[in-house]
Coordinates of C-alpha atoms in Angstrom, one line a residue:
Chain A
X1 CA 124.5 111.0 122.4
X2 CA 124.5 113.2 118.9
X3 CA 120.8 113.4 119.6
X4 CA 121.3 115.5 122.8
X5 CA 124.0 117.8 120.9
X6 CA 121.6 118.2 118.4
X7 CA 118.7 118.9 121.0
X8 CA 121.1 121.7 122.3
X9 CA 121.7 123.1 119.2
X10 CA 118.0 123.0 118.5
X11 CA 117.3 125.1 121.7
X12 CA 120.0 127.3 120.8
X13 CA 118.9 128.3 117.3
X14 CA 115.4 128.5 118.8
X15 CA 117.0 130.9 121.4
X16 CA 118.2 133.0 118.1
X17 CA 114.7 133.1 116.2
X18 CA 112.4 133.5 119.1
X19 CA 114.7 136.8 120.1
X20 CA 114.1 138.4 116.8
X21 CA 110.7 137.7 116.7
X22 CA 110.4 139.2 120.1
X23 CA 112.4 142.4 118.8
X24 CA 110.9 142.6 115.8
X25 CA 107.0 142.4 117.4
X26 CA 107.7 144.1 120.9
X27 CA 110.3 146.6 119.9
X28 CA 108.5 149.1 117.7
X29 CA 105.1 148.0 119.3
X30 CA 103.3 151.1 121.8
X31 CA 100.0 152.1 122.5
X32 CA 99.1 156.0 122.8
X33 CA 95.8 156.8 123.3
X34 CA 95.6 156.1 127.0
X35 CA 97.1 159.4 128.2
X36 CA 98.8 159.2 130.9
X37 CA 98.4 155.0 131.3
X38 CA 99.9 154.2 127.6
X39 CA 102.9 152.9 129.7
X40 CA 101.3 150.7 131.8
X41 CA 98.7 149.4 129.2
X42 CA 101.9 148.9 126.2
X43 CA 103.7 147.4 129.0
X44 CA 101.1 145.0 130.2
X45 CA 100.5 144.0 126.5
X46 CA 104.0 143.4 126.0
X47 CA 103.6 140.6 128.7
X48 CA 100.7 139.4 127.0
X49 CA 102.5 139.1 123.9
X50 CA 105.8 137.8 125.9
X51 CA 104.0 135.0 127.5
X52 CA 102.5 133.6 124.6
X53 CA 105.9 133.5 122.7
X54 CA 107.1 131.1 124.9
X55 CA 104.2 129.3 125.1
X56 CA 104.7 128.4 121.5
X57 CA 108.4 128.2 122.3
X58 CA 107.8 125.1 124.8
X59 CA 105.5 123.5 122.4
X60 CA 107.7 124.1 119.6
X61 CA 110.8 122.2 122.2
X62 CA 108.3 119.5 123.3
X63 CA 107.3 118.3 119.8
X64 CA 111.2 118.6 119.1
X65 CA 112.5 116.6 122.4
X66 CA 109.6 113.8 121.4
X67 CA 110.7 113.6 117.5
X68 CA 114.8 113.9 118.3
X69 CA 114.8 111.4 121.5
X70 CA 111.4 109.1 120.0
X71 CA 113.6 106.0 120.4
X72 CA 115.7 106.9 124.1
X73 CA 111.9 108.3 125.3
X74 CA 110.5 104.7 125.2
X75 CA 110.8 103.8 128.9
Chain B
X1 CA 143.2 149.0 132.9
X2 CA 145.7 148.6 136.0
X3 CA 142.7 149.4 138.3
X4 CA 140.4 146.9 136.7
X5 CA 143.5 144.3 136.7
X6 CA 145.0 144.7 140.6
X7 CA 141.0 144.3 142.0
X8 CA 140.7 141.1 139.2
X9 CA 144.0 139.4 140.5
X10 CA 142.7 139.9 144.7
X11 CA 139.5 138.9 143.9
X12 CA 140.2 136.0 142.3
X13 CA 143.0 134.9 144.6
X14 CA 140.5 135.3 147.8
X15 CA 137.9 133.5 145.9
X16 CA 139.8 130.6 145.4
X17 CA 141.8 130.1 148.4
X18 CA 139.2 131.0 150.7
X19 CA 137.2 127.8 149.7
X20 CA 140.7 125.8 149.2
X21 CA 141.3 126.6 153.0
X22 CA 138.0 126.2 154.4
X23 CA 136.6 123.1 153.2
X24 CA 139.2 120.5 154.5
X25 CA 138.1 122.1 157.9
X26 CA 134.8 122.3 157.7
X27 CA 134.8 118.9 156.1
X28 CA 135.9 117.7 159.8
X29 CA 133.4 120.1 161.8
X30 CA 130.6 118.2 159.5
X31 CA 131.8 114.7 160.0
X32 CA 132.3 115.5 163.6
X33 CA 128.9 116.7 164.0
X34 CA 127.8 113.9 162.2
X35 CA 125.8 116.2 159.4
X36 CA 126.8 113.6 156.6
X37 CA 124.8 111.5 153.8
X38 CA 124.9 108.5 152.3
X39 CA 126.5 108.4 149.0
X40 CA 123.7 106.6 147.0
X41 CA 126.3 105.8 144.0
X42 CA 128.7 103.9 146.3
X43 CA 129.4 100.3 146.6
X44 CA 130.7 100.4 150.0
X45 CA 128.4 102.6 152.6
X46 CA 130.3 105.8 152.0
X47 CA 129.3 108.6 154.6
X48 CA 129.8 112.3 152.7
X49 CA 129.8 115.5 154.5
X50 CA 126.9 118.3 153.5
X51 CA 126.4 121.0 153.5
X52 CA 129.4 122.5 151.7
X53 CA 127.6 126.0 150.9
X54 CA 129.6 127.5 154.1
X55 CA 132.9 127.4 152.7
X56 CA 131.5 128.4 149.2
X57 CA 129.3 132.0 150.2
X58 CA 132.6 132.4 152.4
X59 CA 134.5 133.2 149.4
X60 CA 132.2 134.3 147.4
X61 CA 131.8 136.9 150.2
X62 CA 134.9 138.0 150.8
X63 CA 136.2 138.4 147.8
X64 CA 132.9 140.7 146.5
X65 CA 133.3 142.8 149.8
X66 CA 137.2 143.2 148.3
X67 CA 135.6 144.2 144.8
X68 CA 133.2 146.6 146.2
X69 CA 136.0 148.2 148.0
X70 CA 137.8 148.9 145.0
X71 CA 134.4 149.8 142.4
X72 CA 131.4 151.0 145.0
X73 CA 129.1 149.9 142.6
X74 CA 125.4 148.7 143.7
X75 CA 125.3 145.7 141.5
X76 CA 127.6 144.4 143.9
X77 CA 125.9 144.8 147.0
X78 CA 122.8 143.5 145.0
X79 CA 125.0 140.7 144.3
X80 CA 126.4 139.9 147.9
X81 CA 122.9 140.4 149.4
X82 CA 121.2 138.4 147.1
X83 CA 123.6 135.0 146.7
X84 CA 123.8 135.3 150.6
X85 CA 120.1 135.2 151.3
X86 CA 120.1 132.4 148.5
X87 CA 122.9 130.5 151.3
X88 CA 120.7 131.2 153.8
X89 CA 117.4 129.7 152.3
X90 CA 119.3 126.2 151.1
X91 CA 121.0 125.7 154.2
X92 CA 117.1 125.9 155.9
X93 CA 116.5 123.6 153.4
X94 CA 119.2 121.0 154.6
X95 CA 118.6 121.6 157.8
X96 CA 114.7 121.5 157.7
X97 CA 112.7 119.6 155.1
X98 CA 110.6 122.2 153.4
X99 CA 107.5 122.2 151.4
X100 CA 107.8 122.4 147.8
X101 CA 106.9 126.2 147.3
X102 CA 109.5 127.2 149.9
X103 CA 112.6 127.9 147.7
X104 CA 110.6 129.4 144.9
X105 CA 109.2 131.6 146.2
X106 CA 112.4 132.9 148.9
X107 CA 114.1 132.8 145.7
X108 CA 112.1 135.3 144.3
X109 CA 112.1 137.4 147.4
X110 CA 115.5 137.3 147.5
X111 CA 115.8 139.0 143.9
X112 CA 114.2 142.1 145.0
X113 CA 117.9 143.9 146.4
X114 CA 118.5 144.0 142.7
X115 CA 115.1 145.9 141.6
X116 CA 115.5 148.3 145.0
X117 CA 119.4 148.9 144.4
X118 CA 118.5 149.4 140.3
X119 CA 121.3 146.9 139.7
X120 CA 119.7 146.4 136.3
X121 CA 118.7 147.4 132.9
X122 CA 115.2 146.7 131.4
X123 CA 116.2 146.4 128.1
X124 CA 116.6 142.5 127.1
X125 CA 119.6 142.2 124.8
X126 CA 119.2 139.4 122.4
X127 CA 122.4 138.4 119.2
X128 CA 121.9 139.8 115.7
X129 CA 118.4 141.6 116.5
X130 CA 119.1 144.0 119.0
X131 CA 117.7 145.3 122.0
X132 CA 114.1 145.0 123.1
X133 CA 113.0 147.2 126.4
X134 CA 110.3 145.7 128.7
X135 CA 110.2 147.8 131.6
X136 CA 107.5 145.8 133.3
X137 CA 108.3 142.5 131.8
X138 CA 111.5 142.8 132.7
X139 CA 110.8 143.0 136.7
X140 CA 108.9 139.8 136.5
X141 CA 111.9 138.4 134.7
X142 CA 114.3 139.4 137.6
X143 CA 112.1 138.0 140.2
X144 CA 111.8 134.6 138.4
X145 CA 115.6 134.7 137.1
X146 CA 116.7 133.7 140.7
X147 CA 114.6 130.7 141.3
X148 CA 114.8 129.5 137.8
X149 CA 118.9 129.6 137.8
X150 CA 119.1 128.5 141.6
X151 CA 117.1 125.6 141.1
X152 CA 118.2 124.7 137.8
X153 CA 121.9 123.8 139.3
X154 CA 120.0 122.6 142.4
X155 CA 118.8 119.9 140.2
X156 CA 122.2 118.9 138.4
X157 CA 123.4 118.3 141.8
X158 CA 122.6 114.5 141.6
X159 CA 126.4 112.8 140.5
X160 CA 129.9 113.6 142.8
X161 CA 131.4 116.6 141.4
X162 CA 128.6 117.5 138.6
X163 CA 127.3 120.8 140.0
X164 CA 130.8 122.4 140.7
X165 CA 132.5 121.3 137.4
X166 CA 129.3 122.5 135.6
X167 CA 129.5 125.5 137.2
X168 CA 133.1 125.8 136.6
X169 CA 132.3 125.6 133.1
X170 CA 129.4 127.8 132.6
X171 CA 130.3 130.4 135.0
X172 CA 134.3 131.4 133.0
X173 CA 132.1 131.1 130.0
X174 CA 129.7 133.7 131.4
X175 CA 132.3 136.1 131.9
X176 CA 134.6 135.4 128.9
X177 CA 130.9 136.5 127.3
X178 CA 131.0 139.8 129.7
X179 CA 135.0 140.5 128.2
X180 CA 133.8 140.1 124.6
X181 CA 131.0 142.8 125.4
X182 CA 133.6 145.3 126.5
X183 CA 131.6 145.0 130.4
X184 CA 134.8 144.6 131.8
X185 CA 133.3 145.6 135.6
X186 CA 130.7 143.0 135.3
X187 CA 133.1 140.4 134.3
X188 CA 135.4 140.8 136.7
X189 CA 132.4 140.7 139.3
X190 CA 132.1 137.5 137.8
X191 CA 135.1 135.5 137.9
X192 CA 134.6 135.0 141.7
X193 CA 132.0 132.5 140.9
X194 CA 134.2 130.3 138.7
X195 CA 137.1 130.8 141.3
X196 CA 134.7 129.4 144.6
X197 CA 133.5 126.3 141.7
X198 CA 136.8 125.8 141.1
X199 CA 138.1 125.3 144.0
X200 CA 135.1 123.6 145.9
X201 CA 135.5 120.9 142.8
X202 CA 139.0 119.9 144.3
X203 CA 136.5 118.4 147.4
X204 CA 133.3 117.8 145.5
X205 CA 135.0 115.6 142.4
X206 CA 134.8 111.7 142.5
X207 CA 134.9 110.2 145.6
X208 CA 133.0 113.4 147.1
X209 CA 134.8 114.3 150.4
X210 CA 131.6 117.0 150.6
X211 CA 128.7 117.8 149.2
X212 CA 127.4 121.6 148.4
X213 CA 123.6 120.4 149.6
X214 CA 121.1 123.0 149.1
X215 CA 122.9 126.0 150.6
X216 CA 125.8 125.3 147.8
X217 CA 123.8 124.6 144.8
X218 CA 121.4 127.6 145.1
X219 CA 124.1 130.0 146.1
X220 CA 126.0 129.2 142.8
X221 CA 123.1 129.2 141.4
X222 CA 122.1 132.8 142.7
X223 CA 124.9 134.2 141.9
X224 CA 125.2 132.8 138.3
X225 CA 121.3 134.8 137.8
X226 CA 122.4 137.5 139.7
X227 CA 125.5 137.8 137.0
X228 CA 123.0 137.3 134.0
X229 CA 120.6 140.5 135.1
X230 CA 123.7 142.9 136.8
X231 CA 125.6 142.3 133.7
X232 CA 122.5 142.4 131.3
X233 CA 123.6 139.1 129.6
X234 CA 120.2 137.0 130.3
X235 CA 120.3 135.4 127.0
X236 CA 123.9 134.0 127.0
X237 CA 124.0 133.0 130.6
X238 CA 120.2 131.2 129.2
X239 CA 122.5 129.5 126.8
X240 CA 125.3 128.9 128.9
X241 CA 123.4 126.8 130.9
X242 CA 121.4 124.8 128.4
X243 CA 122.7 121.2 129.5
X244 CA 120.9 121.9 133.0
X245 CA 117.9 124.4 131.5
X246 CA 117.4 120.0 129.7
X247 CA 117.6 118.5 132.6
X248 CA 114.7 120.8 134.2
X249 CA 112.5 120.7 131.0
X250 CA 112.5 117.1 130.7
X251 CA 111.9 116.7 134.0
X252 CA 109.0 119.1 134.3
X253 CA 107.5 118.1 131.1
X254 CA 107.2 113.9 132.6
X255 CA 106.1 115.1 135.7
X256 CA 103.9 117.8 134.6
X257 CA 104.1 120.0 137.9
X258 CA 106.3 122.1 140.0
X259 CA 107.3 119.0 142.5
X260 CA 110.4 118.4 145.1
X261 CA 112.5 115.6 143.7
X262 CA 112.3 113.8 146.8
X263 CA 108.4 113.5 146.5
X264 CA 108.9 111.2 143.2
X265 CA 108.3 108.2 143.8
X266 CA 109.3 106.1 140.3
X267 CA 113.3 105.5 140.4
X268 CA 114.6 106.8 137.3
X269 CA 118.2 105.3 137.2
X270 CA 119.3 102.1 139.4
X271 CA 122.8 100.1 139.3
X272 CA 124.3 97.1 137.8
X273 CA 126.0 94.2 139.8
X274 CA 129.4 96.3 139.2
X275 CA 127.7 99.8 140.2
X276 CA 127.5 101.1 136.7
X277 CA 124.3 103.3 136.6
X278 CA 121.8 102.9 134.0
X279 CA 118.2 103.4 133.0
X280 CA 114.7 102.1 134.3
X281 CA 112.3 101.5 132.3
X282 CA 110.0 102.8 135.4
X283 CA 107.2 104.8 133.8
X284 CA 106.3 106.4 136.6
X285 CA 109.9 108.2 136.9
X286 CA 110.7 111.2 135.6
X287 CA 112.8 112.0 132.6
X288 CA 115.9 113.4 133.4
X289 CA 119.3 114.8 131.9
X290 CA 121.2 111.5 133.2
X291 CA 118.4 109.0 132.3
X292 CA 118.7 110.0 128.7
X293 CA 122.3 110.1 128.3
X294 CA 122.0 106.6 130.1
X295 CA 119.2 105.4 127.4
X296 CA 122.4 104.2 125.3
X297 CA 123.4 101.9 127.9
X298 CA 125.5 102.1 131.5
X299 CA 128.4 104.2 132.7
X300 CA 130.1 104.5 135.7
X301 CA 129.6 107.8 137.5
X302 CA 132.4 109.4 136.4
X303 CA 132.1 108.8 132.8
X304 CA 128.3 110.5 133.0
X305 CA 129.9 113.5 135.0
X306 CA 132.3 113.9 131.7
X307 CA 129.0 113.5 129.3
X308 CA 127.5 116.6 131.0
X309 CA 130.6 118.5 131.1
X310 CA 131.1 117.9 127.4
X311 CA 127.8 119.2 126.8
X312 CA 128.4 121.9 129.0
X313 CA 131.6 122.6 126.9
X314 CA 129.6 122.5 123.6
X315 CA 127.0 125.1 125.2
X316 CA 129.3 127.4 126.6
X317 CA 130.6 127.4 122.8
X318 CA 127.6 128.3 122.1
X319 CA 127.2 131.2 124.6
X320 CA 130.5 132.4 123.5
X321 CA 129.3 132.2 119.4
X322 CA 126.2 134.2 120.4
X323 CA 128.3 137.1 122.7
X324 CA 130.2 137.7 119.2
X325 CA 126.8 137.7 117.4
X326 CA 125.4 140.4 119.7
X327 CA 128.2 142.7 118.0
X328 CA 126.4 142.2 114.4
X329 CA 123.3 143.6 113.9
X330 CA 120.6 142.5 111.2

């Protein structure tokens, strides 16, 4: 049972890092020489960027549910 | 803060009475009509009512139409109309087998009254780092919010009473999250959800009398996403609802596909000679929530329903932690 606190916690601090990393790369990040399309094209990149972070957020949580529940996982 | 408390105190009473009252009747009208189930974690061939959503968008209703009398504010309506058409596309879904892309994707048209009211705020607020703003990111977000959080309690609904005490639990920690951030309109928006879980868990709790079916899982569900965008607490609710957020991850990463849980063919709990529940060693059945906290050995129903709400507990600690930490900034 410790393992699935510990899977929570996991998911939790993951939570925590992945949101600064998304600040810290998408905040400040903009695009100007479109003209008038900078929005859409910073925007779109944005989701670019966005998608992949959780991408390697859901590997990160696989490889972390396999290693934290390797014993309970052997059905 | 006497206007915020009176329109707190109403709300709250309706809420809760409203689905106190209602159930015990509707229970009959269900039985009577012979829309009941079979309790699959019974000895005996127990006969439940479903579905219980009725009495639950009933006082979620009612006491939101009191709150919008009292605030006029648009994430309200976005709120009423959204939860309601969330009712409406579970109960089709008790009354009508549908195909697996049915509630996802009436889920996400019913999130559009909150982009067309603007009951939002782009900006994605996450603890310690601050705000981000995704203008376009953050549309797609709303539209796959509702489905996510509808179907998410949708699939804790498996054990008597598990869905409404988790909801209990996750939705007063939602808006003791929305008090700590000084969104004191929001929160009180809120506690009408925890009220209506509250209440229907007096029914729903071991031995089921009812069961919230569809209609009642993705309305609490709705509502609990709807609360996350109107009150611009994504990230907490997120958290807040971790123990379920498992249950669908595990899930989806066995069976590898969006897929109904009714299309799975590989059992992945079965009983003991005394009824306890415990796990298969079934490959072909998913991984779930239950499974694993059954991988130690059985438990009666009631004893898993207690696992999950002491992980709920420890979550919603969690949530509560990270509304403090959106006050400090790095």
């Amino acid at each position: 049972m410790s393992g699935l606190y510990g899977f929570l916690f996991a998911m939790w601090s993951l939570i925590i890092i992945g949101g600064g990393i998304m600040v810290v790369l998408l905040g400040p990040f903009t695009i100007q020489q479109f003209g008038d399309f900078h929005w859409i094209i910073t925007s779109g990149t944005k989701v670019s960027i966005a998608f992949g972070l959780i991408v390697i957020w859901i590997l990160i949580l696989s490889k972390l549910k396999n290693y934290i529940f390797k014993k309970e996982l052997k059905f | 803060m006497i206007e915020l408390i009176i329109p707190a105190i109403i709300s709250c009473i309706l809420a809760f009475f409203v689905v106190y009252f209602t159930t015990p009747p509707l229970i009959k009208i269900l039985v009577k009509k012979n829309y009941t189930v079979k309790d699959m974690n019974k000895k005996e061939n127990v006969m439940v009512a479903r579905p219980g959503g009725i009495s639950i968008i009933l006082g979620i209703v009612v006491s939101e139409i009191i709150l919008y009398g009292f605030f006029q504010l648009n994430e309200i309506l976005a709120l009423i109309i959204t939860t309601t058409a969330a009712f409406l596309i579970g109960y089709i879904d008790d009354r009508k087998v549908m195909g697996g892309w049915f509630k996802p994707v009436t889920l996400a048209i019913a999130a559009l009254p909150i982009i067309f009211l603007g009951a939002y705020d782009s900006d994605l607020a996450f603890p310690l780092f601050g705000d981000v703003q995704i203008p376009l990111l953050y549309l797609g977000l709303i539209i796959f919010m509702i489905p996510i959080t509808g179907n998410t309690i949708n699939s804790i609904d498996v054990l008597n009473g598990v869905a409404s005490g988790f909801m209990v639990i996750a939705s007063f920690t939602l808006s003791i999250c929305l008090f700590i951030l000084q969104n004191y309109e929001i929160a009180i928006v809120s506690l009408p959800l925890g009220f209506v879980s509250l209440a229907f868990y007096k029914y729903h709790k071991i031995p089921s009398k009812i069961f919230p079916g569809d209609s009642g899982a993705l309305t609490l569900g709705a509502m609990y996403g709807v609360i996350a965008i109107i009150g611009g607490v994504e990230i907490i609710a997120a958290i807040a609802l971790l123990p379920a957020v498992i249950n669908s991850f595990l899930f989806l990463s066995s069976v590898k596909r969006v897929v109904e849980h009714r299309q799975i063919k590989g059992k992945p709990v079965e009983h003991t000679d005394d009824f306890k529940l415990k796990a298969t060693n079934d490959k072909t059945a998913p991984v779930t929530l239950v499974r694993l906290i059954l991988a130690g050995g059985p438990l009666t129903e009631k004893q898993i329903g207690f696992t999950i709400f002491k992980l709920a507990i420890f979550s919603g600690i969690l949530a509560i932690i990270s509304a403090f930490m959106m006050g400090v900034s790095l």
